[in-house]
mmCIF file of C-alpha atoms in Angstrom:
data_model
loop_
_atom_site.group_PDB
_atom_site.id
_atom_site.type_symbol
_atom_site.label_atom_id
_atom_site.label_comp_id
_atom_site.label_asym_id
_atom_site.label_seq_id
_atom_site.Cartn_x
_atom_site.Cartn_y
_atom_site.Cartn_z
ATOM 1 C CA UNK A 717 -89.659 137.379 -179.099
ATOM 2 C CA UNK A 718 -93.167 136.057 -178.863
ATOM 3 C CA UNK A 719 -93.496 135.164 -182.558
ATOM 4 C CA UNK A 720 -90.685 132.786 -183.607
ATOM 5 C CA UNK A 721 -90.830 134.072 -187.203
ATOM 6 C CA UNK A 722 -92.216 137.620 -187.498
ATOM 7 C CA UNK A 723 -93.263 138.895 -190.929
ATOM 8 C CA UNK A 724 -90.524 141.535 -191.180
ATOM 9 C CA UNK A 725 -87.626 139.046 -191.042
ATOM 10 C CA UNK A 726 -85.646 138.921 -194.303
ATOM 11 C CA UNK A 727 -84.310 135.504 -195.292
ATOM 12 C CA UNK A 728 -82.479 135.353 -198.621
ATOM 13 C CA UNK A 729 -83.654 132.590 -200.951
ATOM 14 C CA UNK A 730 -80.359 130.709 -200.659
ATOM 15 C CA UNK A 731 -80.278 130.807 -196.839
ATOM 16 C CA UNK A 732 -81.422 127.860 -194.744
ATOM 17 C CA UNK A 733 -83.321 128.453 -191.494
ATOM 18 C CA UNK A 734 -84.233 125.172 -189.837
ATOM 19 C CA UNK A 735 -87.602 124.627 -188.171
ATOM 20 C CA UNK A 736 -87.305 125.367 -184.468
ATOM 21 C CA UNK A 737 -85.003 128.382 -184.849
ATOM 22 C CA UNK A 738 -86.276 131.594 -183.244
ATOM 23 C CA UNK A 739 -85.641 134.776 -185.246
ATOM 24 C CA UNK A 740 -86.467 138.244 -183.865
ATOM 25 C CA UNK A 741 -88.212 141.024 -185.779
ATOM 26 C CA UNK A 742 -86.260 143.026 -188.329
ATOM 27 C CA UNK A 743 -83.440 140.469 -188.590
ATOM 28 C CA UNK A 744 -81.762 139.911 -191.975
ATOM 29 C CA UNK A 745 -80.212 136.598 -193.025
ATOM 30 C CA UNK A 746 -78.193 136.758 -196.242
ATOM 31 C CA UNK A 747 -76.868 134.424 -198.965
ATOM 32 C CA UNK A 748 -76.041 130.814 -198.045
ATOM 33 C CA UNK A 749 -76.364 131.392 -194.281
ATOM 34 C CA UNK A 750 -77.527 128.448 -192.159
ATOM 35 C CA UNK A 751 -79.410 128.895 -188.887
ATOM 36 C CA UNK A 752 -79.876 125.576 -187.071
ATOM 37 C CA UNK A 753 -82.928 124.425 -185.133
ATOM 38 C CA UNK A 754 -82.737 125.588 -181.521
ATOM 39 C CA UNK A 755 -80.812 128.794 -182.281
ATOM 40 C CA UNK A 756 -82.308 131.920 -180.682
ATOM 41 C CA UNK A 757 -81.686 135.233 -182.441
ATOM 42 C CA UNK A 758 -82.908 138.620 -181.220
ATOM 43 C CA UNK A 759 -84.335 141.525 -183.185
ATOM 44 C CA UNK A 760 -82.628 143.772 -185.744
ATOM 45 C CA UNK A 761 -79.656 141.452 -186.322
ATOM 46 C CA UNK A 762 -77.757 140.937 -189.568
ATOM 47 C CA UNK A 763 -76.042 137.729 -190.689
ATOM 48 C CA UNK A 764 -73.724 138.049 -193.676
ATOM 49 C CA UNK A 765 -73.341 135.500 -196.435
ATOM 50 C CA UNK A 766 -72.119 132.002 -195.607
ATOM 51 C CA UNK A 767 -72.601 132.399 -191.842
ATOM 52 C CA UNK A 768 -73.576 129.479 -189.605
ATOM 53 C CA UNK A 769 -75.403 129.613 -186.265
ATOM 54 C CA UNK A 770 -75.501 126.247 -184.498
ATOM 55 C CA UNK A 771 -78.202 124.857 -182.236
ATOM 56 C CA UNK A 772 -78.003 126.036 -178.641
ATOM 57 C CA UNK A 773 -76.691 129.486 -179.616
ATOM 58 C CA UNK A 774 -78.336 132.545 -178.073
ATOM 59 C CA UNK A 775 -77.815 135.904 -179.798
ATOM 60 C CA UNK A 776 -79.183 139.210 -178.467
ATOM 61 C CA UNK A 777 -80.571 142.153 -180.428
ATOM 62 C CA UNK A 778 -78.722 144.558 -182.737
ATOM 63 C CA UNK A 779 -75.946 142.053 -183.473
ATOM 64 C CA UNK A 780 -74.050 142.081 -186.773
ATOM 65 C CA UNK A 781 -72.207 138.952 -187.911
ATOM 66 C CA UNK A 782 -69.860 139.411 -190.868
ATOM 67 C CA UNK A 783 -69.532 137.014 -193.831
ATOM 68 C CA UNK A 784 -68.082 133.501 -193.352
ATOM 69 C CA UNK A 785 -68.443 133.402 -189.549
ATOM 70 C CA UNK A 786 -69.479 130.222 -187.703
ATOM 71 C CA UNK A 787 -71.003 130.451 -184.214
ATOM 72 C CA UNK A 788 -70.962 127.137 -182.380
ATOM 73 C CA UNK A 789 -73.205 125.463 -179.802
ATOM 74 C CA UNK A 790 -73.052 126.948 -176.310
ATOM 75 C CA UNK A 791 -72.166 130.466 -177.459
ATOM 76 C CA UNK A 792 -74.055 133.467 -176.080
ATOM 77 C CA UNK A 793 -73.685 136.890 -177.714
ATOM 78 C CA UNK A 794 -75.257 139.823 -175.900
ATOM 79 C CA UNK A 795 -76.992 142.881 -177.398
ATOM 80 C CA UNK A 796 -75.228 145.422 -179.633
ATOM 81 C CA UNK A 797 -72.226 143.276 -180.607
ATOM 82 C CA UNK A 798 -70.453 143.591 -183.967
#
């Protein structure tokens, strides 16, 4: 992840991605999701509506997070997790 915000990231208009978050290529962030500053998200991930990723979270590539899930500080999720 050399570019913290590649062009092919989809962020829905109602989602909030704080400055300082790192989002990998091909990732999709849907309705009312909130990604905090300091979160690190790999490529080709999907975050359903109303999800929250706190600061200090590290998420690998090819991860799918269903609607209404909160991921709190200190959590690490490896590649290919549903």
